[in-house]
Coordinates of C-alpha atoms and ligand atoms in Angstrom, one line a residue:
X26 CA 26.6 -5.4 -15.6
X27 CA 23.5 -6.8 -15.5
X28 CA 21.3 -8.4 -11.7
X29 CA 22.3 -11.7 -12.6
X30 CA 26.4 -11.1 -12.8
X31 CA 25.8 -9.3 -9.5
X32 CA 23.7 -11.3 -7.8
X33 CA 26.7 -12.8 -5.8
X34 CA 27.3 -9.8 -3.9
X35 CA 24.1 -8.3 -3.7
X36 CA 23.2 -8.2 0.1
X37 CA 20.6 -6.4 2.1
X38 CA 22.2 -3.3 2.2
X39 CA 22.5 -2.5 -1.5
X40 CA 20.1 -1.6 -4.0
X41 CA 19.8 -4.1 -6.9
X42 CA 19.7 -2.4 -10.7
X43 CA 16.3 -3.6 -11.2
X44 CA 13.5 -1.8 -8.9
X45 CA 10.0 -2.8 -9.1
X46 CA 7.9 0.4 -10.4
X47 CA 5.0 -0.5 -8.4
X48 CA 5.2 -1.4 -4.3
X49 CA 1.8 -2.3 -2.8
X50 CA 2.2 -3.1 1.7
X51 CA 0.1 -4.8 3.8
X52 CA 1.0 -3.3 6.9
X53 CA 0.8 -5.8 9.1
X54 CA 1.3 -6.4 12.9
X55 CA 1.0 -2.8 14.8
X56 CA -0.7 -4.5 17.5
X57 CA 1.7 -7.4 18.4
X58 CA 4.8 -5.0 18.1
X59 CA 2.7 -2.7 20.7
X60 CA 1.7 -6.0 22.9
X61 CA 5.4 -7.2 23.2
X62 CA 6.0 -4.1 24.4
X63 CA 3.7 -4.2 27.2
X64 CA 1.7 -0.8 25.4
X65 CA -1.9 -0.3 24.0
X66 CA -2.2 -1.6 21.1
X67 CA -2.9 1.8 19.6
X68 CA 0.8 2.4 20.2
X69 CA 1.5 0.1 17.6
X70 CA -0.6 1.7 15.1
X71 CA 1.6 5.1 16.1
X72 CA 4.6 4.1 15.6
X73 CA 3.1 2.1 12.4
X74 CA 2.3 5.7 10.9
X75 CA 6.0 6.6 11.6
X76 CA 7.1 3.8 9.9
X77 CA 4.7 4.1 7.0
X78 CA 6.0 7.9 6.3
X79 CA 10.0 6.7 6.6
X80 CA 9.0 3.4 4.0
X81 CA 7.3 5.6 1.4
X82 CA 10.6 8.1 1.1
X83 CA 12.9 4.7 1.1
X84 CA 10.7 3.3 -2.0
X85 CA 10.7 6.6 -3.6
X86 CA 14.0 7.7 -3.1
X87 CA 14.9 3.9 -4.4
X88 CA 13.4 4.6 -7.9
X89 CA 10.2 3.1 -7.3
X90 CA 7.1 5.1 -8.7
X91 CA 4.3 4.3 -7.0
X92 CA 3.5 2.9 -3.4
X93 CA 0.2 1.8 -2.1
X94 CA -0.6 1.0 1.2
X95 CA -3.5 -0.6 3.3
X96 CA -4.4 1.4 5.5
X97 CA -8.1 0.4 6.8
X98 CA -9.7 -2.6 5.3
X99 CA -13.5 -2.6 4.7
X100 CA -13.5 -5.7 7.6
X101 CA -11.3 -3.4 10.1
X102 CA -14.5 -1.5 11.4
X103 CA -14.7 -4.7 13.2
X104 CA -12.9 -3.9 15.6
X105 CA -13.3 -2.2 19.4
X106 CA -14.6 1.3 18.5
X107 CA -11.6 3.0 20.1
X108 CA -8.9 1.4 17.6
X109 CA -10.9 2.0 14.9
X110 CA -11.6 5.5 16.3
X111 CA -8.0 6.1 16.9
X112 CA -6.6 4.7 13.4
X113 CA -9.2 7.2 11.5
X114 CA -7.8 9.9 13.5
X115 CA -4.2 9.2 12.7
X116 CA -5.9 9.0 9.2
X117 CA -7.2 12.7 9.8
X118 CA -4.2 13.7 11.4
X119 CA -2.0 12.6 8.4
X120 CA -4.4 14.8 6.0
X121 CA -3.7 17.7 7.8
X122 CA -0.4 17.1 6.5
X123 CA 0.4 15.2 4.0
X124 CA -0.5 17.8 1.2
X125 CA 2.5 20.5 2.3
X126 CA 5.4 16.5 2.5
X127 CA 3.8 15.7 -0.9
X128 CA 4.2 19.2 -2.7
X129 CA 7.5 19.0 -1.1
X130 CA 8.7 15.8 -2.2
X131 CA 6.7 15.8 -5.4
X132 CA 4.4 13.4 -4.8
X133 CA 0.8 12.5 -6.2
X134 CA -1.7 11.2 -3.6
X135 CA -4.6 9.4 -4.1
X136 CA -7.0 8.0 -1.6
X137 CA -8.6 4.4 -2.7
X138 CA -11.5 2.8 -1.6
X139 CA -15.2 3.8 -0.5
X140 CA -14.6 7.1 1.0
X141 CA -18.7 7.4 0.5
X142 CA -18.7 6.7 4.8
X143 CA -16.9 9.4 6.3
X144 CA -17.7 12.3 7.6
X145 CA -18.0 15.6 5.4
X146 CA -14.4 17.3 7.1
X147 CA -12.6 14.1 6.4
X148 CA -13.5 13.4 2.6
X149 CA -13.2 16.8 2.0
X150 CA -9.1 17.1 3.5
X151 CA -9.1 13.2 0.9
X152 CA -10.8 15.3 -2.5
X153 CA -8.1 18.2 -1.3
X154 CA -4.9 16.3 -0.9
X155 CA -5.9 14.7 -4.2
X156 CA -6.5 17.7 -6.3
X157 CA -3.5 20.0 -4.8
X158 CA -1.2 17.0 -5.9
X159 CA -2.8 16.0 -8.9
X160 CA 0.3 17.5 -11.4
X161 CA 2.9 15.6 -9.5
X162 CA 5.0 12.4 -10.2
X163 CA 5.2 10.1 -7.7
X164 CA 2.0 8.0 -6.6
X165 CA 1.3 7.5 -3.5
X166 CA -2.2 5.6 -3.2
X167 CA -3.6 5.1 0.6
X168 CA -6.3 2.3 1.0
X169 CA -8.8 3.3 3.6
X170 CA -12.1 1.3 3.9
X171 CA -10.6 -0.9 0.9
X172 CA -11.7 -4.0 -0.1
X173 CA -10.5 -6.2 -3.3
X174 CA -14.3 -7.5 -3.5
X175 CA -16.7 -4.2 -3.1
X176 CA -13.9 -2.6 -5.9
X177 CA -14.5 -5.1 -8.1
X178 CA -18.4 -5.3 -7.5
X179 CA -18.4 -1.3 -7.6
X180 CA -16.1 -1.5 -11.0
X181 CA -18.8 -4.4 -12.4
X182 CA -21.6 -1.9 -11.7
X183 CA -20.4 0.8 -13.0
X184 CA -20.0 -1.3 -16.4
X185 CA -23.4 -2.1 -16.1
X186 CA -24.8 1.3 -15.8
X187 CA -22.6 2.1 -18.9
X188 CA -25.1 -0.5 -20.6
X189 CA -22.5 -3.3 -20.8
X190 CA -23.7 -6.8 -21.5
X191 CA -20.7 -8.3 -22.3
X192 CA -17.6 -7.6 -19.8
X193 CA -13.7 -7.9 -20.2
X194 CA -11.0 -8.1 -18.5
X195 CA -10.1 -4.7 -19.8
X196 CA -13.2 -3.5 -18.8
X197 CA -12.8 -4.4 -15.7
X198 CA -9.0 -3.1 -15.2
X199 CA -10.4 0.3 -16.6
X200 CA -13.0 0.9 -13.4
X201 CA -10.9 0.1 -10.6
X202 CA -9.4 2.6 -8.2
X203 CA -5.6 1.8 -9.2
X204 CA -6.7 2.3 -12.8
X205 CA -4.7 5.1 -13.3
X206 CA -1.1 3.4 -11.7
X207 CA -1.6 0.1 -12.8
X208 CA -0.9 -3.3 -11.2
X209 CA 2.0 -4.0 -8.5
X210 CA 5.0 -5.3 -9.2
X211 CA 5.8 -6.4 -5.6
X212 CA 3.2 -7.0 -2.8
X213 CA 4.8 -6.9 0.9
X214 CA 3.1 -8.0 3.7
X215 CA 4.6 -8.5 7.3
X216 CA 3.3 -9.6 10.8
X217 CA 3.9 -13.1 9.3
X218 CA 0.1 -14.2 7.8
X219 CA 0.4 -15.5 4.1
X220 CA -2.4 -14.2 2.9
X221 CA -4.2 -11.3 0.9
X222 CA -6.8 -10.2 3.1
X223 CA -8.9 -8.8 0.0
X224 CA -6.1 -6.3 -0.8
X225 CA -5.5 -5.8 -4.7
X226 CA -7.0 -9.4 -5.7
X227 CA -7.4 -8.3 -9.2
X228 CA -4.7 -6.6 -9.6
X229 CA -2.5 -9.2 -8.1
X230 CA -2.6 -11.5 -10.7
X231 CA 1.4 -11.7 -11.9
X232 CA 2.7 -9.6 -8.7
X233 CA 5.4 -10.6 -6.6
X234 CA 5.1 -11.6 -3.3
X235 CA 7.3 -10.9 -0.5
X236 CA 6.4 -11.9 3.2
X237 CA 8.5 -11.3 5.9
X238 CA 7.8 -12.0 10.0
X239 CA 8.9 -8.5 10.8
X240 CA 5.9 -6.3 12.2
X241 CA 5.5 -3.5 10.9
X242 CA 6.5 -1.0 12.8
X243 CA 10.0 -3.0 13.2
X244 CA 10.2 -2.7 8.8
X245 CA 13.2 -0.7 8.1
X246 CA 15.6 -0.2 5.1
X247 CA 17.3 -3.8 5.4
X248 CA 13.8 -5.7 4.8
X249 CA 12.8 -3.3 2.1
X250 CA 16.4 -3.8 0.3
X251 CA 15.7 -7.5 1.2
X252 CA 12.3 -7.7 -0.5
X253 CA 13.9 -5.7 -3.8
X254 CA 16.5 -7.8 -3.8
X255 CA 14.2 -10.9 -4.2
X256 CA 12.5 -9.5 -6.6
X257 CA 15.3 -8.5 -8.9
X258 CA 16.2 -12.2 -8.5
X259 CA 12.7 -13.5 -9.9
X260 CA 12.4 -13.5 -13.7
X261 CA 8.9 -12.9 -14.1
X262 CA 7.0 -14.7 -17.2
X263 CA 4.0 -13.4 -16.7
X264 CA 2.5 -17.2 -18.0
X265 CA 4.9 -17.1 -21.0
X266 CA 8.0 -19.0 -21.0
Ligands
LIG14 C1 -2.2 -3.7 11.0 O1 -1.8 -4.0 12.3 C2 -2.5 -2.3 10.7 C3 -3.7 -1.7 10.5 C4 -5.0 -2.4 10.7 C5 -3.9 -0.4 10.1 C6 -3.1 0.7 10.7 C7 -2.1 1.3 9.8 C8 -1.3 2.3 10.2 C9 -1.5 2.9 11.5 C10 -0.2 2.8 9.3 C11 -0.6 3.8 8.3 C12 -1.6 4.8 8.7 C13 -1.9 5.9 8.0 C14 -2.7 7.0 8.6 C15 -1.5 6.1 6.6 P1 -2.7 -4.9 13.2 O2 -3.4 -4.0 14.1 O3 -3.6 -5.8 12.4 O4 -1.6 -5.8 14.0 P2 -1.7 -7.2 14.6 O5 -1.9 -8.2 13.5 O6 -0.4 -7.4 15.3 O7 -2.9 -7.2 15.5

């Protein structure tokens, strides 16, 4: 039976036949979850990792094959030095651990984005929990001081330096961090804003979107079903007919 003779009676709760192979997140809205509450909003960004870890097994154990997530955006260093000092450190935390859940789960992690600005300990725990998963099959790709704009500048450099005068889209698509995973499927992004937020802008070009008002922390197995559900809906064209 195919999605469309079952699209009558798929509901939130049910997995549709067809899964996207590629999930990219903005996880958005750790701080208003945390504000409602009446807590810091570093509370938010706790129970955001929580979330984040449960997420990655839904998508995985759903049949998807790679996640990526935005973690830190090249813009968040904006922020009051104790969140951003507090989100690196859940960032550092999860290192210390995330090697022994991937081995265990099979998983492949990669780290995306300039990692040229941290400290020694921490790139080195980032290079580690790449290479000790490097024979494994799922992808999980974190995003920390990411940006859609420096990839691309970094990716057009590179080209250059190659002694490229002329540059194609295939060039381009071969330079960037995702190279290796290729393009999402389905984007997700929820706290409610309809935007980007120079996440994946190249690699965006014939995703799906789904947008949801649901913070992050909040995000559970319904939305996620809800969001591959939509998509299984949408016949994508990719520009054809
Ligand atoms: C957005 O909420 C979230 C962030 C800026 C990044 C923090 C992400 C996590 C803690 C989850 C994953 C972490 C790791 C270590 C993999 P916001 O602060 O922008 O929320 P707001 O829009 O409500 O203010």
């Amino acid at each position: 039976m195919g999605i469309f003779s079952q699209k009558n009676h798929l509901n939130e709760h049910m997995l549709p036949d067809v899964i996207p192979g590629h999930v990219a997140i903005i996880m958005d809205g750790n701080g208003r979850w945390a504000k409602r509450r009446g807590l810091p909003r570093t509370a938010g960004h706790s129970k955001g990792v929580k979330t984040f870890e449960d997420v990655v097994e839904m998508c995985f154990n759903a049949g998807v094959k790679t996640v990526t997530v935005y973690a830190f955006s090249t813009e968040n260093w904006k922020r009051p030095d104790s969140e951003v000092k507090y989100i690196l450190n859940l960032l550092n935390e999860y290192l210390d651990i995330c090697i022994e859940k991937c081995l265990k789960k099979g998983i492949r992690m990669r780290i995306i984005g300039d990692r040229s600005v941290f400290p020694p300990e921490i790139a080195e725990k980032m290079n580690d929990s790449e290479q000790k998963t490097a024979h494994l099959n799922y992808n999980l790709n974190v995003a920390v001081n990411y940006g859609s704009r420096a990839e691309i500048c970094t990716a057009v450099n590179a080209l250059i330096s190659e002694g490229k005068n002329e540059i194609s889209e295939t060039d381009i698509s071969s330079k960037l961090y995702t190279t290796p995973v290729g393009d999402p499927d389905l984007i997700i992004r929820t706290g409610g804003e309809l935007r980007l937020s120079n996440f994946l802008m190249w690699q965006a070009a014939y995703s799906e979107f789904y947008f949801t008002d649901t913070l992050w922390p909040d995000f559970g197995k319904k939305d996620l079903y809800k969001a591959f559900s939509k998509f299984a809906k949408t016949h994508r064209r990719f520009g054809g007919l």
